[in-house]
Amino acid sequence: MKKFYIAKSRRLRSTPFSSRIESQGLTAYTTYNHMLLPAGFEGLEKEYFHLKENVQVWDVAAERQVQITGKDSAKLVQLITCRNLTKSKIGRCYYAPIVDEQGKMINDPIILKLNENKWWISLADSDVGLYAKGLVSGLKLQAEVSEPDVNILAVQGPKSFKLMEKVLGQKINELKFFGFDYFDFKESKYFVARSGWSKQGGYEIYIENREAGLKLYDELFLAGKEFNVRPGCPNLIERIESGLLSCGNDFDNGDNPYECGFDQYIDIKSDINYLGKEALVKISKEGVKRKLMGVKIDLDKIEITEEKPLQNGKSLVGHLRSAVYSPHFKKVVGIAMIKKEYWDKKTAFELEINGRKCKGSVCDLPLV
Amino acid sequence: MKKFYIAKSRRLRSTPFSSRIESQGLTAYTTYNHMLLPAGFEGLEKEYFHLKENVQVWDVAAERQVQITGKDSAKLVQLITCRNLTKSKIGRCYYAPIVDEQGKMINDPIILKLNENKWWISLADSDVGLYAKGLVSGLKLQAEVSEPDVNILAVQGPKSFKLMEKVLGQKINELKFFGFDYFDFKESKYFVARSGWSKQGGYEIYIENREAGLKLYDELFLAGKEFNVRPGCPNLIERIESGLLSCGNDFDNGDNPYECGFDQYIDIKSDINYLGKEALVKISKEGVKRKLMGVKIDLDKIEITEEKPLQNGKSLVGHLRSAVYSPHFKKVVGIAMIKKEYWDKKTAFELEINGRKCKGSVCDLPLV
C-alpha cells in the first residue's frame, strides 16, 4: 500500500518526548486525541517479538486525561459510564465503557480514582471532556472538567518489572494490577499505575512535570540497557492477538457495549444513575444480534483502513474491522463484528481483499 | 525537518474520495475529526500559485457535520454559540464560535440552517457532537445529535465559478456568498454552499450520496481540464496570508473568542441564552490582554509544531502559533497571540528557531 507522510502542525500536538523518540528510530505516527502517537520503528514484527521478550518504553502521552474535580465529580463520572463505580477505591484503575444516552459507545477509558473528588479519565480517541462539559452545564453540576498536562510513558514487556524496580525501587513490586501510587526517583515523585495497552505486563507512568519526565525517560533507557530496552509503541499484532479492543477501529458510536463484549462492565441491575441505562436495559432484554469476535484468515498480509464485509456465500457473516499478519498463527488475525447466526466457532467465511478472494474462520477473543 | 509516515487504520477514517485523490499525486495527510485530510501534493508553493490562478478540487470530507434536529434544535444550536442566530435564515451559512461555559473556544464552525428544526454544524477539529449530546441529556432537550454521512468537496480558486457553472448550470451564479441551495447534475441533486477555506473564491459541495459524489468528482476533473483543474487541499500559505484562523493551531480551549478577534460574532447585549455568556460579559468589561495578530519574520523557511515565544529583549511579546514562508512577502508570515502592550504595529521582536535568533515584526490580519 502506498505510504503518505504526516503533515505536522501545532494542532497535532507534540508530546514532551517527541524530539527524543524521533531521534530513536521512529518512522511513523498516528494521531490520537489531537496529539501525535508514535506508530512504528524498525518494523511491526520485529517490535512484536521484542515486546514479548524484553521491555519497551512507549510515548503514549496521547492517552490524554480528562480531569474531573469538585463536589459532584463522582456523580458526573458515574453518569457517563455503565460500569458501577459505587464501590470504587482510591488508588485503583477501572476499565469503563463511556456511553451516550442511546447506549452507544463513546470511549473505553481507564478511570482512575485519585480521591473522592478527583478523577482522571485516561482516554481512547474522542473528546470525552466535551461530553462532560455539556453535562456539567446542562445539569448545573459542581464539577470542573479540564485536561491537565499529564503525559503517559508506558513501560511494557516482561522485563518491565525488573527495569522499574531498578529505577524506582523495590516498592514498585507491591503495586497490584490496575493499582496506582506515587514512587520516588531522585528528587521527584512519579505517579505510576500497573497497566498498559499490551498483555505483556508493565506500567504506565503519568508524568505531571515535563522536566522530571524527561529525566526519567533518559534513565529508563540508561538503566534499561541490560534489559535490552527499546523505544516502542502499541503493537497491532500483540493487541489483536490479546483481544485488546481499539476505540475507533473495532467499535465506534454505532455500537453498544454488549456488542463489544463489555458485559462485565455494564450494570443494569443496581440503582446507579447513568446515561444510556434505559437503552442498555432494553438491549439486554432483547439480546444483541452481533458481537465482536476474533477471526483467522488465510492470508500472509493485510492492511485494513475501512471495515470489510465477510460473506458466507450470499449471506453476510459480519464486518472485519482490524487485522494483521500474525507470525504466531502464520496467518492473518483480526477483530470483526459477527452476526449472531455465525457465532458458532467453526463458521467459515470469504473475504475479498484487493480483488482477490480468500477464506477465513470465526474464533473467540482473545486469540491467544 | 525529518518526515514521518502516517500509520493508517480504520480509526483515521478514509473518505469516499481517498482512493481517487491518492492516485492523483497526494503525498501527505493530516487528520481532522478522526478522518484523513489531504495535506500535500506537488509542493506548498506550487499549490499556492495554482490555487490563486486556477481551480482546485479539495477532499475536505473531514469537515464533518454535526446534525441537530428536533423541536429544540434552534435552542441547542444557540446555546453553544455566542453568535446571535435569532435572525438566521434558512439557506444561509453562519461562521460562529462555539464556546464553553468559561467562554473559551471549542470550535469555529460554519453553522448551516437547513430549516427551523434541522441544522448542520460544519466542524473544525473537535467533537462538538459530544458537547451537544451532553447538553441534550443534561437539559432533557428534544433534539437529536448525529453525524450524517455527508462528505464535502471544496472547489476553490478564481476559475471555480466557471467550472461550477459548466457542471451545475448557470443557476449557480445566483448563489450569494455563504448561501446554499440544491443544484442538479445528471440524475442527482447536490447541496452546494458558496464557501470554502480560502479567500480565492469557490464552493463547498456537501455530498450526501457517495456514489453520486464520485460521479461529480470525476466530472469536475473532466470538465475542469480547460480551467487547469488540479487536486488540492487547504493551503498553509494562502490561509495565513488571508488571516483564516485554524482551530487547534492558532487558538485552542485556552483562548476566548475576543482574543481570536471574533468580536463581531459575539453577542453580549441581547437577551439570547448561550453558555459562556456570563464569562464573555466579564471579559468584555475587563478587556482582553492579548489577541491574535499577524507577524512577519526575516526567515526563508520555518516549520511550527508548537507555539514559540516572541521576545523583545527580556520582555515576552507573545507566542507564534502558525507560520510559513510566503513567496508574496519573500519572508515568513505567521499568526501569533500578541500581548496588549505590543499591539502597536511597529513592534519588533526576536525569535529563536533551531538555536538561531531572527527578527520579526507584528502586523494586522489579514496580511494581504
PDB file of C-alpha atoms in Angstrom, chain A residues 6-193:
ATOM      1  CA  ILE A   6       2.038  13.093   8.076  1.00  0.00           C
ATOM      2  CA  ALA A   7       1.840  16.883   7.812  1.00  0.00           C
ATOM      3  CA  LYS A   8       2.810  18.159  11.231  1.00  0.00           C
ATOM      4  CA  SER A   9       1.340  21.273  12.794  1.00  0.00           C
ATOM      5  CA  ARG A  10       0.660  22.652  16.254  1.00  0.00           C
ATOM      6  CA  ARG A  11      -2.880  21.185  16.039  1.00  0.00           C
ATOM      7  CA  LEU A  12      -1.431  17.658  16.065  1.00  0.00           C
ATOM      8  CA  ARG A  13       0.255  18.301  19.374  1.00  0.00           C
ATOM      9  CA  SER A  14       3.771  17.080  20.039  1.00  0.00           C
ATOM     10  CA  THR A  15       4.498  15.385  23.360  1.00  0.00           C
ATOM     11  CA  PRO A  16       7.299  16.173  25.826  1.00  0.00           C
ATOM     12  CA  PHE A  17       9.079  13.110  24.434  1.00  0.00           C
ATOM     13  CA  SER A  18       8.589  13.710  20.678  1.00  0.00           C
ATOM     14  CA  SER A  19      12.057  15.039  19.911  1.00  0.00           C
ATOM     15  CA  ARG A  20      13.693  12.187  21.820  1.00  0.00           C
ATOM     16  CA  ILE A  21      11.652   9.393  20.279  1.00  0.00           C
ATOM     17  CA  GLU A  22      12.053  10.866  16.794  1.00  0.00           C
ATOM     18  CA  SER A  23      15.809  10.581  17.172  1.00  0.00           C
ATOM     19  CA  GLN A  24      15.492   6.953  18.308  1.00  0.00           C
ATOM     20  CA  GLY A  25      14.362   5.459  15.032  1.00  0.00           C
ATOM     21  CA  LEU A  26      10.703   6.460  14.803  1.00  0.00           C
ATOM     22  CA  THR A  27       9.308   6.050  11.275  1.00  0.00           C
ATOM     23  CA  ALA A  28       5.541   6.561  11.576  1.00  0.00           C
ATOM     24  CA  TYR A  29       2.946   8.429  13.581  1.00  0.00           C
ATOM     25  CA  THR A  30      -0.742   8.149  14.081  1.00  0.00           C
ATOM     26  CA  THR A  31      -2.823  10.803  15.839  1.00  0.00           C
ATOM     27  CA  TYR A  32      -4.939  10.307  18.929  1.00  0.00           C
ATOM     28  CA  ASN A  33      -6.761  12.906  20.987  1.00  0.00           C
ATOM     29  CA  HIS A  34      -5.333  15.699  18.796  1.00  0.00           C
ATOM     30  CA  MET A  35      -1.800  14.514  19.593  1.00  0.00           C
ATOM     31  CA  LEU A  36       0.995  12.595  17.878  1.00  0.00           C
ATOM     32  CA  LEU A  37       1.200   8.938  18.850  1.00  0.00           C
ATOM     33  CA  PRO A  38       4.297   7.011  17.702  1.00  0.00           C
ATOM     34  CA  ALA A  39       3.245   4.130  15.452  1.00  0.00           C
ATOM     35  CA  GLY A  40       6.314   2.423  14.039  1.00  0.00           C
ATOM     36  CA  PHE A  41      10.054   1.942  14.341  1.00  0.00           C
ATOM     37  CA  GLU A  42      12.004  -0.930  12.830  1.00  0.00           C
ATOM     38  CA  GLY A  43       9.011  -2.953  11.680  1.00  0.00           C
ATOM     39  CA  LEU A  44       5.863  -4.366  13.228  1.00  0.00           C
ATOM     40  CA  GLU A  45       7.078  -7.972  13.574  1.00  0.00           C
ATOM     41  CA  LYS A  46      10.487  -7.087  14.994  1.00  0.00           C
ATOM     42  CA  GLU A  47       8.781  -4.826  17.519  1.00  0.00           C
ATOM     43  CA  TYR A  48       6.275  -7.586  18.344  1.00  0.00           C
ATOM     44  CA  PHE A  49       8.957 -10.154  19.144  1.00  0.00           C
ATOM     45  CA  HIS A  50      10.981  -7.604  21.081  1.00  0.00           C
ATOM     46  CA  LEU A  51       7.957  -6.570  23.167  1.00  0.00           C
ATOM     47  CA  LYS A  52       7.135 -10.155  24.049  1.00  0.00           C
ATOM     48  CA  GLU A  53      10.661 -10.875  25.269  1.00  0.00           C
ATOM     49  CA  ASN A  54      12.128  -7.649  26.572  1.00  0.00           C
ATOM     50  CA  VAL A  55      10.969  -4.193  27.642  1.00  0.00           C
ATOM     51  CA  GLN A  56       9.877  -1.139  25.678  1.00  0.00           C
ATOM     52  CA  VAL A  57       9.263   2.470  26.612  1.00  0.00           C
ATOM     53  CA  TRP A  58       6.260   3.966  24.831  1.00  0.00           C
ATOM     54  CA  ASP A  59       5.403   7.646  24.421  1.00  0.00           C
ATOM     55  CA  VAL A  60       1.649   7.371  24.909  1.00  0.00           C
ATOM     56  CA  ALA A  61       1.096  10.972  26.012  1.00  0.00           C
ATOM     57  CA  ALA A  62      -1.790  10.930  23.518  1.00  0.00           C
ATOM     58  CA  GLU A  63      -3.760   8.944  26.091  1.00  0.00           C
ATOM     59  CA  ARG A  64      -4.948  12.290  27.473  1.00  0.00           C
ATOM     60  CA  GLN A  65      -6.567  12.676  30.854  1.00  0.00           C
ATOM     61  CA  VAL A  66      -9.939  14.278  31.410  1.00  0.00           C
ATOM     62  CA  GLN A  67      -9.671  15.504  34.984  1.00  0.00           C
ATOM     63  CA  ILE A  68     -12.933  15.792  36.912  1.00  0.00           C
ATOM     64  CA  THR A  69     -12.836  17.569  40.249  1.00  0.00           C
ATOM     65  CA  GLY A  70     -15.388  19.054  42.619  1.00  0.00           C
ATOM     66  CA  LYS A  71     -18.252  18.078  44.875  1.00  0.00           C
ATOM     67  CA  ASP A  72     -20.248  16.406  42.067  1.00  0.00           C
ATOM     68  CA  SER A  73     -17.286  14.713  40.400  1.00  0.00           C
ATOM     69  CA  ALA A  74     -18.202  11.162  41.435  1.00  0.00           C
ATOM     70  CA  LYS A  75     -21.771  11.762  40.276  1.00  0.00           C
ATOM     71  CA  LEU A  76     -20.550  13.038  36.902  1.00  0.00           C
ATOM     72  CA  VAL A  77     -18.097  10.178  36.370  1.00  0.00           C
ATOM     73  CA  GLN A  78     -20.817   7.631  37.169  1.00  0.00           C
ATOM     74  CA  LEU A  79     -23.215   9.450  34.854  1.00  0.00           C
ATOM     75  CA  ILE A  80     -21.071   8.778  31.776  1.00  0.00           C
ATOM     76  CA  THR A  81     -20.190   5.121  32.368  1.00  0.00           C
ATOM     77  CA  CYS A  82     -22.322   1.996  32.605  1.00  0.00           C
ATOM     78  CA  ARG A  83     -19.788   0.427  34.972  1.00  0.00           C
ATOM     79  CA  ASN A  84     -20.824   0.572  38.622  1.00  0.00           C
ATOM     80  CA  LEU A  85     -18.259   2.766  40.392  1.00  0.00           C
ATOM     81  CA  THR A  86     -20.129   2.895  43.710  1.00  0.00           C
ATOM     82  CA  LYS A  87     -17.564   0.684  45.419  1.00  0.00           C
ATOM     83  CA  SER A  88     -14.568   2.064  43.555  1.00  0.00           C
ATOM     84  CA  LYS A  89     -11.445   2.650  45.631  1.00  0.00           C
ATOM     85  CA  ILE A  90      -8.897   5.433  45.741  1.00  0.00           C
ATOM     86  CA  GLY A  91      -5.697   4.273  44.079  1.00  0.00           C
ATOM     87  CA  ARG A  92      -7.397   1.927  41.643  1.00  0.00           C
ATOM     88  CA  CYS A  93      -7.936   1.916  37.865  1.00  0.00           C
ATOM     89  CA  TYR A  94     -11.260   0.914  36.290  1.00  0.00           C
ATOM     90  CA  TYR A  95     -11.712  -0.045  32.647  1.00  0.00           C
ATOM     91  CA  ALA A  96     -15.086   1.512  31.892  1.00  0.00           C
ATOM     92  CA  PRO A  97     -17.185   1.975  28.736  1.00  0.00           C
ATOM     93  CA  ILE A  98     -18.408   5.555  28.234  1.00  0.00           C
ATOM     94  CA  VAL A  99     -21.814   5.515  26.548  1.00  0.00           C
ATOM     95  CA  ASP A 100     -24.279   8.093  25.294  1.00  0.00           C
ATOM     96  CA  GLU A 101     -27.976   8.290  26.099  1.00  0.00           C
ATOM     97  CA  GLN A 102     -28.708   5.831  23.268  1.00  0.00           C
ATOM     98  CA  GLY A 103     -26.398   3.321  24.962  1.00  0.00           C
ATOM     99  CA  LYS A 104     -23.817   3.653  22.184  1.00  0.00           C
ATOM    100  CA  MET A 105     -20.059   3.633  22.734  1.00  0.00           C
ATOM    101  CA  ILE A 106     -18.212   6.937  23.037  1.00  0.00           C
ATOM    102  CA  ASN A 107     -14.919   5.741  24.537  1.00  0.00           C
ATOM    103  CA  ASP A 108     -13.382   2.892  26.589  1.00  0.00           C
ATOM    104  CA  PRO A 109     -11.014   4.633  29.003  1.00  0.00           C
ATOM    105  CA  ILE A 110      -9.332   3.636  32.226  1.00  0.00           C
ATOM    106  CA  ILE A 111     -10.913   5.659  35.031  1.00  0.00           C
ATOM    107  CA  LEU A 112      -8.561   6.439  37.931  1.00  0.00           C
ATOM    108  CA  LYS A 113      -9.935   7.479  41.292  1.00  0.00           C
ATOM    109  CA  LEU A 114      -7.371   9.837  42.866  1.00  0.00           C
ATOM    110  CA  ASN A 115      -9.687  10.805  45.714  1.00  0.00           C
ATOM    111  CA  GLU A 116     -13.415  11.157  46.250  1.00  0.00           C
ATOM    112  CA  ASN A 117     -13.409  14.498  44.426  1.00  0.00           C
ATOM    113  CA  LYS A 118     -10.666  13.969  41.865  1.00  0.00           C
ATOM    114  CA  TRP A 119     -10.800  11.543  38.965  1.00  0.00           C
ATOM    115  CA  TRP A 120      -8.805  11.024  35.789  1.00  0.00           C
ATOM    116  CA  ILE A 121     -10.383   9.504  32.719  1.00  0.00           C
ATOM    117  CA  SER A 122      -7.471   8.139  30.692  1.00  0.00           C
ATOM    118  CA  LEU A 123      -8.871   8.328  27.202  1.00  0.00           C
ATOM    119  CA  ALA A 124      -9.086   6.433  23.998  1.00  0.00           C
ATOM    120  CA  ASP A 125      -9.525   8.728  20.977  1.00  0.00           C
ATOM    121  CA  SER A 126     -12.542  11.021  21.466  1.00  0.00           C
ATOM    122  CA  ASP A 127     -13.238  14.321  23.226  1.00  0.00           C
ATOM    123  CA  VAL A 128     -14.954  12.932  26.323  1.00  0.00           C
ATOM    124  CA  GLY A 129     -14.076  16.214  28.058  1.00  0.00           C
ATOM    125  CA  LEU A 130     -16.612  17.989  25.820  1.00  0.00           C
ATOM    126  CA  TYR A 131     -19.296  15.413  26.682  1.00  0.00           C
ATOM    127  CA  ALA A 132     -18.570  16.019  30.378  1.00  0.00           C
ATOM    128  CA  LYS A 133     -18.606  19.799  29.897  1.00  0.00           C
ATOM    129  CA  GLY A 134     -22.021  19.606  28.227  1.00  0.00           C
ATOM    130  CA  LEU A 135     -23.354  17.595  31.168  1.00  0.00           C
ATOM    131  CA  VAL A 136     -21.843  19.919  33.775  1.00  0.00           C
ATOM    132  CA  SER A 137     -23.508  22.906  32.085  1.00  0.00           C
ATOM    133  CA  GLY A 138     -26.788  21.155  31.417  1.00  0.00           C
ATOM    134  CA  LEU A 139     -27.181  19.715  34.896  1.00  0.00           C
ATOM    135  CA  LYS A 140     -25.500  22.635  36.702  1.00  0.00           C
ATOM    136  CA  LEU A 141     -23.124  20.217  38.418  1.00  0.00           C
ATOM    137  CA  GLN A 142     -20.448  21.386  40.794  1.00  0.00           C
ATOM    138  CA  ALA A 143     -17.638  19.829  38.837  1.00  0.00           C
ATOM    139  CA  GLU A 144     -14.678  21.101  36.875  1.00  0.00           C
ATOM    140  CA  VAL A 145     -13.562  19.423  33.686  1.00  0.00           C
ATOM    141  CA  SER A 146     -10.035  20.006  32.450  1.00  0.00           C
ATOM    142  CA  GLU A 147      -7.163  18.421  30.550  1.00  0.00           C
ATOM    143  CA  PRO A 148      -4.129  18.585  32.843  1.00  0.00           C
ATOM    144  CA  ASP A 149      -0.622  18.485  31.347  1.00  0.00           C
ATOM    145  CA  VAL A 150      -0.210  14.808  32.184  1.00  0.00           C
ATOM    146  CA  ASN A 151       1.812  12.762  29.698  1.00  0.00           C
ATOM    147  CA  ILE A 152       1.999   8.991  29.952  1.00  0.00           C
ATOM    148  CA  LEU A 153       5.100   6.900  29.425  1.00  0.00           C
ATOM    149  CA  ALA A 154       4.291   3.219  29.220  1.00  0.00           C
ATOM    150  CA  VAL A 155       6.927   0.660  30.180  1.00  0.00           C
ATOM    151  CA  GLN A 156       5.762  -2.640  28.697  1.00  0.00           C
ATOM    152  CA  GLY A 157       7.087  -6.134  28.291  1.00  0.00           C
ATOM    153  CA  PRO A 158       8.153  -8.989  30.612  1.00  0.00           C
ATOM    154  CA  LYS A 159      11.368  -7.207  31.651  1.00  0.00           C
ATOM    155  CA  SER A 160       9.438  -4.054  32.598  1.00  0.00           C
ATOM    156  CA  PHE A 161       9.220  -5.302  36.193  1.00  0.00           C
ATOM    157  CA  LYS A 162      12.987  -5.605  36.594  1.00  0.00           C
ATOM    158  CA  LEU A 163      13.606  -2.263  34.903  1.00  0.00           C
ATOM    159  CA  MET A 164      11.072  -0.381  37.004  1.00  0.00           C
ATOM    160  CA  GLU A 165      12.383  -1.996  40.177  1.00  0.00           C
ATOM    161  CA  LYS A 166      15.899  -0.884  39.267  1.00  0.00           C
ATOM    162  CA  VAL A 167      14.797   2.704  38.635  1.00  0.00           C
ATOM    163  CA  LEU A 168      12.012   3.255  41.176  1.00  0.00           C
ATOM    164  CA  GLY A 169      12.956   0.770  43.901  1.00  0.00           C
ATOM    165  CA  GLN A 170      11.546  -2.461  45.299  1.00  0.00           C
ATOM    166  CA  LYS A 171       8.354  -0.792  46.499  1.00  0.00           C
ATOM    167  CA  ILE A 172       7.088  -0.974  42.906  1.00  0.00           C
ATOM    168  CA  ASN A 173       6.701  -4.742  43.267  1.00  0.00           C
ATOM    169  CA  GLU A 174       3.899  -4.201  45.774  1.00  0.00           C
ATOM    170  CA  LEU A 175       1.769  -2.446  43.144  1.00  0.00           C
ATOM    171  CA  LYS A 176      -1.071  -4.721  42.135  1.00  0.00           C
ATOM    172  CA  PHE A 177      -2.564  -4.919  38.626  1.00  0.00           C
ATOM    173  CA  PHE A 178      -4.657  -1.787  37.974  1.00  0.00           C
ATOM    174  CA  GLY A 179      -3.405  -0.176  41.200  1.00  0.00           C
ATOM    175  CA  PHE A 180      -1.528   3.140  41.212  1.00  0.00           C
ATOM    176  CA  ASP A 181       0.664   5.026  43.657  1.00  0.00           C
ATOM    177  CA  TYR A 182       3.499   7.541  43.838  1.00  0.00           C
ATOM    178  CA  PHE A 183       7.128   6.459  43.589  1.00  0.00           C
ATOM    179  CA  ASP A 184      10.382   8.363  44.020  1.00  0.00           C
ATOM    180  CA  PHE A 185      13.187   8.869  41.565  1.00  0.00           C
ATOM    181  CA  LYS A 186      15.877  11.359  42.540  1.00  0.00           C
ATOM    182  CA  GLU A 187      14.111  14.486  43.784  1.00  0.00           C
ATOM    183  CA  SER A 188      10.748  13.828  42.118  1.00  0.00           C
ATOM    184  CA  LYS A 189       7.633  11.789  42.744  1.00  0.00           C
ATOM    185  CA  TYR A 190       6.075   9.846  39.893  1.00  0.00           C
ATOM    186  CA  PHE A 191       2.511   8.630  39.554  1.00  0.00           C
ATOM    187  CA  VAL A 192       2.716   5.001  38.380  1.00  0.00           C
ATOM    188  CA  ALA A 193      -0.098   2.611  37.503  1.00  0.00           C
TER     189      ALA A 193
END
